[in-house]
mmCIF file of C-alpha atoms in Angstrom:
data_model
loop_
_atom_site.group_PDB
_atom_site.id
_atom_site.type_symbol
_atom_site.label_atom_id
_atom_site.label_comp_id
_atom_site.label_asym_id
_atom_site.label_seq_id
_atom_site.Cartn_x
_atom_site.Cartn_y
_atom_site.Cartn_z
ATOM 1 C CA UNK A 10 21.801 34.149 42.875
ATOM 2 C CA UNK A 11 18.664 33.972 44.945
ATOM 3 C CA UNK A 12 15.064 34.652 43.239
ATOM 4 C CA UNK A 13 13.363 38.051 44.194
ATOM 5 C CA UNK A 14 9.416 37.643 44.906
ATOM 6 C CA UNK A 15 7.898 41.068 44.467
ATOM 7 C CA UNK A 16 5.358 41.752 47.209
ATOM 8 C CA UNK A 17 2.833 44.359 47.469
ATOM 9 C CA UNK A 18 3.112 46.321 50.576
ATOM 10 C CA UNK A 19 -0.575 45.763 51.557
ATOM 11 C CA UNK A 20 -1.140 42.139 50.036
ATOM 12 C CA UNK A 21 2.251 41.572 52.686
ATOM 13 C CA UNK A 22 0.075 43.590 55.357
ATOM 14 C CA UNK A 23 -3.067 41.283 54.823
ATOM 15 C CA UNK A 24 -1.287 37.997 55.404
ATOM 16 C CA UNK A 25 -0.133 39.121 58.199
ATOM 17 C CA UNK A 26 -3.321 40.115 59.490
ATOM 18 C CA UNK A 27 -4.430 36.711 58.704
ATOM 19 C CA UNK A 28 -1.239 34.995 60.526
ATOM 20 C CA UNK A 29 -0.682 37.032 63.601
ATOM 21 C CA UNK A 30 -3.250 39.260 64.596
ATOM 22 C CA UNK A 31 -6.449 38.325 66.182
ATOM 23 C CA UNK A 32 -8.469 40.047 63.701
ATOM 24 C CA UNK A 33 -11.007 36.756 64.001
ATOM 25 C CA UNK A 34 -11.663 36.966 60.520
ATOM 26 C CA UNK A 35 -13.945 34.205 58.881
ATOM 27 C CA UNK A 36 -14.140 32.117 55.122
ATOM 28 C CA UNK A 37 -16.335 34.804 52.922
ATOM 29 C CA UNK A 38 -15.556 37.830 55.283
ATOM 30 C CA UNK A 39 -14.286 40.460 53.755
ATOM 31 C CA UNK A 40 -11.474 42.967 54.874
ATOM 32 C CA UNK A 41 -9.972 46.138 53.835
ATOM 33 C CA UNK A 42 -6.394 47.130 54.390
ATOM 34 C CA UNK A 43 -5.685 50.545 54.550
ATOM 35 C CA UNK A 44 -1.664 50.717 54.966
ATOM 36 C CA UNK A 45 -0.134 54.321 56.387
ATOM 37 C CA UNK A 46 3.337 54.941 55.165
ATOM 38 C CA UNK A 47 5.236 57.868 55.638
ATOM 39 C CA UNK A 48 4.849 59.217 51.684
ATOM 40 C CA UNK A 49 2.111 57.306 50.664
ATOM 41 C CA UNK A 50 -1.412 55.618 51.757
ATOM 42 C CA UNK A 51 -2.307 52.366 50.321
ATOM 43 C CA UNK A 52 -5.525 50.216 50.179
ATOM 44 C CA UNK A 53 -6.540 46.632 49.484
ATOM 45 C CA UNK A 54 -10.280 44.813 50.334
ATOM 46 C CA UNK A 55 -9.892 40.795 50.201
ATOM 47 C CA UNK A 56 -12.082 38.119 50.691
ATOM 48 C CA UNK A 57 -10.590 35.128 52.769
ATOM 49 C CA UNK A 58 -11.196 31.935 51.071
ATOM 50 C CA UNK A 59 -11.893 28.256 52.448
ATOM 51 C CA UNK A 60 -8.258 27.277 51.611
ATOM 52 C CA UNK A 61 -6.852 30.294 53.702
ATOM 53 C CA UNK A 62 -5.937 32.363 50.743
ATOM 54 C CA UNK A 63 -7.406 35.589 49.639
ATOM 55 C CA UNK A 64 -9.338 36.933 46.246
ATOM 56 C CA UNK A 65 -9.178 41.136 45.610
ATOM 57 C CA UNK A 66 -13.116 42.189 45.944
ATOM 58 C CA UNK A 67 -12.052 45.959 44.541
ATOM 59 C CA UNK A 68 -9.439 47.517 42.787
ATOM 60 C CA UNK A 69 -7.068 48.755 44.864
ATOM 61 C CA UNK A 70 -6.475 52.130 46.102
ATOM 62 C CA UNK A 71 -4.049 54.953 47.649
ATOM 63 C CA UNK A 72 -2.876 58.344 47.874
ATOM 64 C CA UNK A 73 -0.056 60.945 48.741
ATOM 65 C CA UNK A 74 -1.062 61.191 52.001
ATOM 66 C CA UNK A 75 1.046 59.427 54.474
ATOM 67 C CA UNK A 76 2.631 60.630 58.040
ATOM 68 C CA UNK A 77 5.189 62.586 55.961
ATOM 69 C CA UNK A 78 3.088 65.202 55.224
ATOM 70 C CA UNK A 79 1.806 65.925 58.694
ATOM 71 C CA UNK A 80 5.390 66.164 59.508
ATOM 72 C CA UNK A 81 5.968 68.728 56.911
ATOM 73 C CA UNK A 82 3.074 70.745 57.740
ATOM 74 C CA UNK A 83 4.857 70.805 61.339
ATOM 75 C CA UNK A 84 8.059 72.081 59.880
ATOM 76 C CA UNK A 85 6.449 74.599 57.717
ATOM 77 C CA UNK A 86 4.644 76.108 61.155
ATOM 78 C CA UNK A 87 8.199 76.444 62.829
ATOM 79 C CA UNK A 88 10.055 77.671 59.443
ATOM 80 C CA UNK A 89 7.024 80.526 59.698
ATOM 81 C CA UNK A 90 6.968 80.974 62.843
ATOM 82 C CA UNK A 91 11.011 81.039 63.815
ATOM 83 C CA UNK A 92 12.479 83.162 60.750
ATOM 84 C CA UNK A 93 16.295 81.340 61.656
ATOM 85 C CA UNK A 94 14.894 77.882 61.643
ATOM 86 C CA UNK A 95 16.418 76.991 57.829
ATOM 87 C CA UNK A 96 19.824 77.954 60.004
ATOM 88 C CA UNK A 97 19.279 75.982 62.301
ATOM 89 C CA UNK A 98 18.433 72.958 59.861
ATOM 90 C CA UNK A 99 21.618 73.744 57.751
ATOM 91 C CA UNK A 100 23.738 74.129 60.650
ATOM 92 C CA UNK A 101 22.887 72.355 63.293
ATOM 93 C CA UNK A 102 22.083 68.860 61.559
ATOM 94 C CA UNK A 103 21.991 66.676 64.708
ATOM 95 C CA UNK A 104 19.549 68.624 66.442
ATOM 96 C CA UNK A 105 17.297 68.827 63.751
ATOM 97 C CA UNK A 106 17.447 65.044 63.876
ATOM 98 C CA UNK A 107 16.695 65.159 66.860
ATOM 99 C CA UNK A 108 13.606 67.868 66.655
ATOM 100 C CA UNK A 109 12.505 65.168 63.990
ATOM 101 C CA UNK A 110 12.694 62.385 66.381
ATOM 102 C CA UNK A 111 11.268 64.115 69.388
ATOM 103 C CA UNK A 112 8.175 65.150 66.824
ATOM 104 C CA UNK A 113 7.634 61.845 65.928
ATOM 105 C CA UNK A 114 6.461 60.940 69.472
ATOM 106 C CA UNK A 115 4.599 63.798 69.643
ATOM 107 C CA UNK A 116 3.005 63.188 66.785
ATOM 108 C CA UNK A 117 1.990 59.818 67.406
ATOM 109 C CA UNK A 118 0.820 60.075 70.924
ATOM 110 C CA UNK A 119 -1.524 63.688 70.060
ATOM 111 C CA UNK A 120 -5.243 62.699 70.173
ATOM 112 C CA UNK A 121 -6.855 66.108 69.697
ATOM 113 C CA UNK A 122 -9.060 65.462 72.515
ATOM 114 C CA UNK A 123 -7.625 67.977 74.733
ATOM 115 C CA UNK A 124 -7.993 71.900 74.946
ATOM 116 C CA UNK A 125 -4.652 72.255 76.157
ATOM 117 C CA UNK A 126 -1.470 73.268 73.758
ATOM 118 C CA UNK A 127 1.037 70.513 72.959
ATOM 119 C CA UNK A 128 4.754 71.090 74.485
ATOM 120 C CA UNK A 129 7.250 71.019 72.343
ATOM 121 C CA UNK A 130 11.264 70.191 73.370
ATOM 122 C CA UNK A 131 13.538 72.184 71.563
ATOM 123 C CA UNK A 132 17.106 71.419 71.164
ATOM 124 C CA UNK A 133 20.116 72.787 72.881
ATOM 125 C CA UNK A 134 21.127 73.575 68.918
ATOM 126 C CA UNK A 135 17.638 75.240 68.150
ATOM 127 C CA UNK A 136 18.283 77.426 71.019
ATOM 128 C CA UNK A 137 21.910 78.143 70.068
ATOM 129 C CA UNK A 138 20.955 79.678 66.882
ATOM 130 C CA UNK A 139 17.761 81.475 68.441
ATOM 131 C CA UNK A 140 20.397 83.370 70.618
ATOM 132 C CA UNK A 141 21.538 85.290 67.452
ATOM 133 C CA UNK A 142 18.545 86.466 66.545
ATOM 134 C CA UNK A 143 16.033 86.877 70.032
ATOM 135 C CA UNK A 144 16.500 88.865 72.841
ATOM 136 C CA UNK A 145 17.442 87.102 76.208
ATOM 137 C CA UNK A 146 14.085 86.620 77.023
ATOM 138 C CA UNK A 147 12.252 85.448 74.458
ATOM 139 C CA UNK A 148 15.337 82.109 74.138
ATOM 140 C CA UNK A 149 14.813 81.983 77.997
ATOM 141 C CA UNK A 150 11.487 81.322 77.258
ATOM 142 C CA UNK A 151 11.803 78.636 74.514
ATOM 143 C CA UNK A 152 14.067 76.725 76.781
ATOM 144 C CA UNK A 153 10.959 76.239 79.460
ATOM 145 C CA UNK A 154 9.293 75.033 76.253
ATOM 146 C CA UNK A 155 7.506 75.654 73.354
ATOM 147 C CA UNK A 156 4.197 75.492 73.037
ATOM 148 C CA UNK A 157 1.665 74.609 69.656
ATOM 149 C CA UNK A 158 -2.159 75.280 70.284
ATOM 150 C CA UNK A 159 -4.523 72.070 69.673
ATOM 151 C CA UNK A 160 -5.608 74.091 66.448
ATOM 152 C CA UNK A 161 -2.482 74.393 65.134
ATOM 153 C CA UNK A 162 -2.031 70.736 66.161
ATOM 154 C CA UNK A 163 -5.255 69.764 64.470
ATOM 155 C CA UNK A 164 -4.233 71.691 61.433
ATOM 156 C CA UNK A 165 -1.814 69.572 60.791
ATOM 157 C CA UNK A 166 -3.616 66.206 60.607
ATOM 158 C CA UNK A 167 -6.766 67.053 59.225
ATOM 159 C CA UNK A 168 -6.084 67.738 55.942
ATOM 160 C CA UNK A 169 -3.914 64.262 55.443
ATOM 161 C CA UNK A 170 -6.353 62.678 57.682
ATOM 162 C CA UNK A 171 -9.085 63.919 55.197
ATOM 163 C CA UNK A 172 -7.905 62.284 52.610
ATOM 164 C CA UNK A 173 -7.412 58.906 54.391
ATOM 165 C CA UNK A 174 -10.851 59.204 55.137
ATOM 166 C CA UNK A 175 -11.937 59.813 51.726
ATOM 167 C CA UNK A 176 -9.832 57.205 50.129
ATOM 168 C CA UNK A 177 -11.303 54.512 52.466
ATOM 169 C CA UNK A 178 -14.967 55.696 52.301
ATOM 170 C CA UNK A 179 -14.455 55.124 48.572
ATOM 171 C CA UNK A 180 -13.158 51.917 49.027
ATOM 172 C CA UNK A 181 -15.785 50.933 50.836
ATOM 173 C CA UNK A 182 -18.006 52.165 48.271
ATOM 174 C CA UNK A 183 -16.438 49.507 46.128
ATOM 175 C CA UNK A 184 -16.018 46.501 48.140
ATOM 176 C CA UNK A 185 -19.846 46.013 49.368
ATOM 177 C CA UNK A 186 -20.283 44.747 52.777
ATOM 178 C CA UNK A 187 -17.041 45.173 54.618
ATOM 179 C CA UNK A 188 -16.560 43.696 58.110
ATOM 180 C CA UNK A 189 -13.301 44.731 59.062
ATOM 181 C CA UNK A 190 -10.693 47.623 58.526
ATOM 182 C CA UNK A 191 -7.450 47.190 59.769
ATOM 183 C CA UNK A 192 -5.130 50.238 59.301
ATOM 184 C CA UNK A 193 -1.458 49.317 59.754
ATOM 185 C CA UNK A 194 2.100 51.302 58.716
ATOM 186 C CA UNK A 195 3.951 53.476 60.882
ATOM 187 C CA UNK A 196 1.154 56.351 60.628
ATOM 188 C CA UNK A 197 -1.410 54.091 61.555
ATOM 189 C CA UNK A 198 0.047 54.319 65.539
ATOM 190 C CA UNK A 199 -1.012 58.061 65.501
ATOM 191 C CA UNK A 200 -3.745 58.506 68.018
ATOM 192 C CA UNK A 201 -5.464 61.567 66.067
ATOM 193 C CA UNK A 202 -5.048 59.002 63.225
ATOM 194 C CA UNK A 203 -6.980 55.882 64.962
ATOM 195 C CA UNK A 204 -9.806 58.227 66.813
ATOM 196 C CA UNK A 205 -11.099 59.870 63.657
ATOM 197 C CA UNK A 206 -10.888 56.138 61.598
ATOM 198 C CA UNK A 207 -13.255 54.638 65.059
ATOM 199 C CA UNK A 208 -15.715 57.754 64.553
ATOM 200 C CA UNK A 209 -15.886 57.952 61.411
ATOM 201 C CA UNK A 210 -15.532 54.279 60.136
ATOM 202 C CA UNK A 211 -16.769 51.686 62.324
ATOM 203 C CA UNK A 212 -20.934 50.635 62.357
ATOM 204 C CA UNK A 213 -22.470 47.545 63.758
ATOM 205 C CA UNK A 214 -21.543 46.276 60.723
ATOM 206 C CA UNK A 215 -18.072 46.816 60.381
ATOM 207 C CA UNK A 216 -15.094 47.307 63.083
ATOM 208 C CA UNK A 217 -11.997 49.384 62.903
ATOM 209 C CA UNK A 218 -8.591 47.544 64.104
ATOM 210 C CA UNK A 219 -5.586 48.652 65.217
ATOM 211 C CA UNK A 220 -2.885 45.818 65.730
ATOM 212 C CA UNK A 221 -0.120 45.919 68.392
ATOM 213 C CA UNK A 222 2.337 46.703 65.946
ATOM 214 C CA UNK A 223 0.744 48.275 63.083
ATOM 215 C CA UNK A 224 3.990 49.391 61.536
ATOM 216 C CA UNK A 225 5.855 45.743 60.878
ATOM 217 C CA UNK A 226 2.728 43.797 59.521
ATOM 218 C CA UNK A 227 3.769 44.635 56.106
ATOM 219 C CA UNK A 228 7.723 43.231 57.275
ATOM 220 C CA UNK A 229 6.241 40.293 58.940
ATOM 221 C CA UNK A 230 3.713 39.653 56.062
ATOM 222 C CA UNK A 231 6.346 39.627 53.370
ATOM 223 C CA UNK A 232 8.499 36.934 55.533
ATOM 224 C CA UNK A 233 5.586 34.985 55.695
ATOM 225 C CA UNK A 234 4.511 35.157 52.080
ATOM 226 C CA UNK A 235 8.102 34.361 51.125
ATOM 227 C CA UNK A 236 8.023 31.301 53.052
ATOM 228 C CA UNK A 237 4.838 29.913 51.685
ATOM 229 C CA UNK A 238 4.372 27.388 48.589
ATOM 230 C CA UNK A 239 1.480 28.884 47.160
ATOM 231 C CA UNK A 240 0.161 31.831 46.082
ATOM 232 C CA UNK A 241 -1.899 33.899 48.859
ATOM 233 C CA UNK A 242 -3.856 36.021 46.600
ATOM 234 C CA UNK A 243 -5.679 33.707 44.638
ATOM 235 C CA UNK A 244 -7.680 36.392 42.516
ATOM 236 C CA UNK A 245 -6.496 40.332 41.411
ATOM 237 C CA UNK A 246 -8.946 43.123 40.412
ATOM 238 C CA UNK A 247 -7.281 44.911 37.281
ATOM 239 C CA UNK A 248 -6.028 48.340 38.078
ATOM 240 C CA UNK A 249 -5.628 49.214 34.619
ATOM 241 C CA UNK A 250 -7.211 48.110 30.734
ATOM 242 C CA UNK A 251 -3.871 46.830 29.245
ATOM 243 C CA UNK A 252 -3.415 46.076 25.500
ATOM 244 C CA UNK A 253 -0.965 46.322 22.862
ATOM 245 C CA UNK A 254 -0.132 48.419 19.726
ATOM 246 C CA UNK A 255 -1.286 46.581 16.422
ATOM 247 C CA UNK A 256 -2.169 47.381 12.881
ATOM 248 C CA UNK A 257 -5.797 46.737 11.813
ATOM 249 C CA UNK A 258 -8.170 47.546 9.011
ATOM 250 C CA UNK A 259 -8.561 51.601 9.291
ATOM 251 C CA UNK A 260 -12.128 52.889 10.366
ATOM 252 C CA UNK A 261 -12.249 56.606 9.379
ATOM 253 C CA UNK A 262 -13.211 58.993 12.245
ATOM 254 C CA UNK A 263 -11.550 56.196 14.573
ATOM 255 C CA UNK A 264 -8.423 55.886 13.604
ATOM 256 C CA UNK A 265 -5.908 58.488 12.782
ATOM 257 C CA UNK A 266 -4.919 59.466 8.838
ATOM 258 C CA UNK A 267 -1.360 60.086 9.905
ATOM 259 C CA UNK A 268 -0.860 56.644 11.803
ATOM 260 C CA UNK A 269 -2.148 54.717 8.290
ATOM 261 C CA UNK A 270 -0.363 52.638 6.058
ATOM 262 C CA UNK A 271 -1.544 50.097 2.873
ATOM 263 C CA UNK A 272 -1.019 46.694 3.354
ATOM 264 C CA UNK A 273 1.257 45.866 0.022
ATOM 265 C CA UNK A 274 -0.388 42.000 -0.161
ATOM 266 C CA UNK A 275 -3.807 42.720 -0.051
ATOM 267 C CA UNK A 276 -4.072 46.570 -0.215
ATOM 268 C CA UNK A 277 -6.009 47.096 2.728
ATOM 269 C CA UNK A 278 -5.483 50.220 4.802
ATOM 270 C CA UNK A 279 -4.616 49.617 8.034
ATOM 271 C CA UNK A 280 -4.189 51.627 11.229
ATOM 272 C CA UNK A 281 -0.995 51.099 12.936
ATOM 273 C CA UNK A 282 -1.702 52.371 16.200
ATOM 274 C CA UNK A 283 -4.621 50.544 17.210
ATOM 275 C CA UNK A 284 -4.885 49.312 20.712
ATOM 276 C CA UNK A 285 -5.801 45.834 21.368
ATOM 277 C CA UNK A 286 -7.251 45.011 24.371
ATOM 278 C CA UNK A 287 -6.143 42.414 26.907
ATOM 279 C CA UNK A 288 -7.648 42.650 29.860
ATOM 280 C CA UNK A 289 -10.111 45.327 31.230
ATOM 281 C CA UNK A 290 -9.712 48.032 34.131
ATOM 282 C CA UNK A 291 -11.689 46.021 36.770
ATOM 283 C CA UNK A 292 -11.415 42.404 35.798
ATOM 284 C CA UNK A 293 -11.095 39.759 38.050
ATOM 285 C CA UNK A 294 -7.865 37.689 37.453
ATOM 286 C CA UNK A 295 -6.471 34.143 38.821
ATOM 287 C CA UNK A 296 -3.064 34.196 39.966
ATOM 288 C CA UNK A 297 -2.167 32.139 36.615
ATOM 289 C CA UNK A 298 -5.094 32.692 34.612
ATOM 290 C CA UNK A 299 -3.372 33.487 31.299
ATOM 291 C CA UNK A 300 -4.724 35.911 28.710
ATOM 292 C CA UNK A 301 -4.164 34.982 24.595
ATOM 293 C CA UNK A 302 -4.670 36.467 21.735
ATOM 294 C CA UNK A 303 -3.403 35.537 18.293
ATOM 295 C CA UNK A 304 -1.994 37.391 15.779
ATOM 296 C CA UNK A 305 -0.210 37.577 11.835
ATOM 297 C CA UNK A 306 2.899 38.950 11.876
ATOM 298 C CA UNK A 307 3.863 41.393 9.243
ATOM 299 C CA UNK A 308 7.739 41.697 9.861
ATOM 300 C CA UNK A 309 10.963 39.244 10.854
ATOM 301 C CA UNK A 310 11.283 40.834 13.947
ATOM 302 C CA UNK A 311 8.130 41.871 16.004
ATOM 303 C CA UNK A 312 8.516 44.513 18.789
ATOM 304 C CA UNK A 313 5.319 43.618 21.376
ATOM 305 C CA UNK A 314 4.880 47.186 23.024
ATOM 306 C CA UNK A 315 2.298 46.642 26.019
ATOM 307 C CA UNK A 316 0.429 49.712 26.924
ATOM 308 C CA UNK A 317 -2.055 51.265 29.769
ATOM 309 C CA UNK A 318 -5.078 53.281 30.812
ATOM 310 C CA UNK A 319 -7.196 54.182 33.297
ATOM 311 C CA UNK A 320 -9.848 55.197 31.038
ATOM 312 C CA UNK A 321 -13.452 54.065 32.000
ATOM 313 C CA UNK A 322 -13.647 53.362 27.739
ATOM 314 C CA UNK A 323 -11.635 51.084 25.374
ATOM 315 C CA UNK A 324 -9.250 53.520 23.513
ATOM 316 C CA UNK A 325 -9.170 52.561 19.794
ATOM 317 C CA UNK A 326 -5.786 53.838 19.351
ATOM 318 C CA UNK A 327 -2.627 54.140 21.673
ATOM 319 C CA UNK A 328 -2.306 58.007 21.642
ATOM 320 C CA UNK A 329 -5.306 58.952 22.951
ATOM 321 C CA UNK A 330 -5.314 61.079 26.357
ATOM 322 C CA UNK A 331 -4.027 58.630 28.872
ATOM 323 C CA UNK A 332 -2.777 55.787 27.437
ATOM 324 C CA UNK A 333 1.262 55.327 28.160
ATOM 325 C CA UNK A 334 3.598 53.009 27.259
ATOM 326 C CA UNK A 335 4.531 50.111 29.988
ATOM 327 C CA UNK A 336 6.575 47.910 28.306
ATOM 328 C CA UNK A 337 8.123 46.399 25.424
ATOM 329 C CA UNK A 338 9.731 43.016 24.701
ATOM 330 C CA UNK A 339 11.039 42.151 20.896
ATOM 331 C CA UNK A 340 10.391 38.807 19.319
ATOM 332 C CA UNK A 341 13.124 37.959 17.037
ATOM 333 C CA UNK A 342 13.388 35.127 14.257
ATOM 334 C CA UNK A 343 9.928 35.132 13.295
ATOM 335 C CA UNK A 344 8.578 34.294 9.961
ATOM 336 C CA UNK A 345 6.458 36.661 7.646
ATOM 337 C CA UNK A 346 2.693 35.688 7.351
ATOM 338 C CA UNK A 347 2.811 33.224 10.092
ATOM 339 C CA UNK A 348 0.484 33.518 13.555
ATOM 340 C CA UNK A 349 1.878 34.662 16.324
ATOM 341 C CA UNK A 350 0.462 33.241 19.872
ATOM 342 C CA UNK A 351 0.909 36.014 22.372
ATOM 343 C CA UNK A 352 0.077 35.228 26.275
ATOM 344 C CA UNK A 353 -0.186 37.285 28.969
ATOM 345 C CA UNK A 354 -0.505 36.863 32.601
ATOM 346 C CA UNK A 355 -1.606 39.319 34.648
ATOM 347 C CA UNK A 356 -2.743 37.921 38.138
ATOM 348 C CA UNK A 357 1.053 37.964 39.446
ATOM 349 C CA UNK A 358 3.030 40.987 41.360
ATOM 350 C CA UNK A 359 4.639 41.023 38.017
ATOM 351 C CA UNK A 360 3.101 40.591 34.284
ATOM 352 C CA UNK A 361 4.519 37.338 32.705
ATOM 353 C CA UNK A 362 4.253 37.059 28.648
ATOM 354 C CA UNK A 363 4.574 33.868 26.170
ATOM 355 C CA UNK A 364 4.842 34.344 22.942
ATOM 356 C CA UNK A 365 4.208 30.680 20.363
ATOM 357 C CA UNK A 366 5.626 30.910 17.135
ATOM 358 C CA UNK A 367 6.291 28.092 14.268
ATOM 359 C CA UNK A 368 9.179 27.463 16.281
ATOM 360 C CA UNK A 369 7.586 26.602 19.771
ATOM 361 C CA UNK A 370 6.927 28.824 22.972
ATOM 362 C CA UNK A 371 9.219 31.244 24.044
ATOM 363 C CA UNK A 372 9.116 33.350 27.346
ATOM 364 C CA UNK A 373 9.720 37.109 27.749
ATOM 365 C CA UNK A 374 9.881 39.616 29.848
ATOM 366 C CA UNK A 375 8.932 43.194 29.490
ATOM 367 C CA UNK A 376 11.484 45.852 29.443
ATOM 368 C CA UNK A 377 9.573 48.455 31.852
ATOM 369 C CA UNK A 378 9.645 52.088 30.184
#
């Protein structure tokens, strides 16, 4: 069986930026990524280093806000506008493929620019089912065409568009001086798309690109990253503060009275939900810069449950309001009262844990909840 290298979708986007666009992009230049999907937008600013790779200036970014909903906001006009058209969908499946497909160039090529409405092919299918419920007329009518004003056209970018905007405006607000943006994903071929990123992105500063083929960088950049020896990203921003669940000495108005036990050696009360800290939301991270803590275990078998938050704070314990579980790994065959080594690495597409014991170091794992 072949390994599996997990790649982020806009990491893969940015090598290929570097490989095979002419994005003429310098040692100590920074770049943002801003990948389009069709469900989801994600973003990425990296600073290309001497040796060719990259280190993450800014935690990364995204949003529900991909070509998918533009799409849907098109769907929901003709569902309200043509009172058959969930017939049509349920009956006449191939020509609502098609509708879909014939839409997708339409919404690609729109630029907004124009007064004039935006034709719209409909379907021998569409039409079949229209003939039930419109007069002659009217389906003679929507066989010349049918016809979407540039408001109604607008309408349905602007309020995905919006959000791009937003999302990479705060990015930039992040990442300091940024010289390049380079949108790429399907999405990022729309016209509407491109023309309101140029206007309302680009300075003398900093340029907005478009590459040929926005919408197989991320393909292309996970071929090449696959291929490669080393690792590309040579430094990760921390999206999140991880830690883990451990008992410690009980601080009252801190810790909670339920979660509290007395330690039977020493009689000490102890919290058992604390969370310890490993690394913070917004910490820079090598690609195998590993993390250690050490620890006394209390029990033969010790359950390391690894936890997360977006909190701006250090929780103290691991139910306050927006800390979740992310994993677990169990640690069997360890003996009472001795120190547990626990190591974490969290530069990688994946997080990698060590655990040394009396017995030597093992490697684990982490069963994602």
């Amino acid at each position: 069986m072949q390994d599996v290298m997990i790649v982020l979708e806009p990491e893969a986007a940015s090598r290929s930026v570097l490989k095979q666009i002419d994005a003429s992009i310098e040692p100590h230049e920074r770049y943002m990524i801003v990948d389009c999907g069709g469900g989801t937008v994600d973003l990425v600013t990296h600073e290309l280093q001497e040796d060719g790779g990259v280190k993450e200036v800014a935690v990364g970014s995204g949003g529900c806000c991909g070509g998918s909903y533009v799409d849907q906001a098109y769907l929901d006009y003709l569902s309200e506008r043509f009172g058959f058209f969930d017939q049509f969908k349920r009956t006449k499946q191939q020509h609502y493929y098609k509708l879909l497909a014939n839409w997708e160039m339409t919404k690609i090529n729109f630029t907004g620019q124009s007064d004039h409405s935006t034709d719209i092919d409909l379907p021998p299918g569409f039409l079949r089912v229209a003939e039930e419920h419109l007069d002659d007329d009217e389906v003679d009518s929507l066989a010349e065409g049918f016809e979407i004003p540039v408001e109604d056209m607008r309408g349905f970018f602007d309020g995905v568009v919006d959000k791009i905007m937003e999302l990479a405006k705060l990015q930039l607000g992040e990442s300091g001086a940024v010289h390049k943006i380079i949108f790429v994903g399907g999405f990022a071929r729309s016209k509407y798309l491109q023309q309101r990123a140029k206007a309302e992105l680009e300075t003398v500063e900093t340029r907005v690109i478009i590459p040929p083929s926005p919408a197989s960088a991320v393909l292309k950049g996970a071929v090449l990253l696959r291929a490669e020896p080393t690792a590309f990203v040579k430094e990760r921003i921390a999206r999140q503060t991880y830690g883990i669940c451990v008992s410690m000495p009980f601080v009252k108005g801190k810790h909670n009275d339920a979660h509290s036990t007395v330690d039977a050696a020493t009689g000490t009360l102890l919290a058992t939900n604390a969370f310890h800290p490993f690394v913070l939301r917004k910490q820079s991270l090598a690609f195998d810069e590993q993390v250690s803590h050490k620890f006394q275990a209390g029990q033969s078998e010790v359950q390391v449950r690894l936890y997360k938050t977006s909190a701006r704070d250090v929780p103290a314990t691991i139910d306050e309001p927006g800390v979740g579980l992310l994993g677990r790994v169990t640690i069997p065959d360890v003996e009472i009262g001795s120190t547990l080594e626990i190591g974490m690495t969290f530069g990688d597409t994946a997080i990698h844990a060590v655990v040394t014991t009396s017995s030597g170091e093992r490697p684990f794992i982490f069963h994602l909840d």
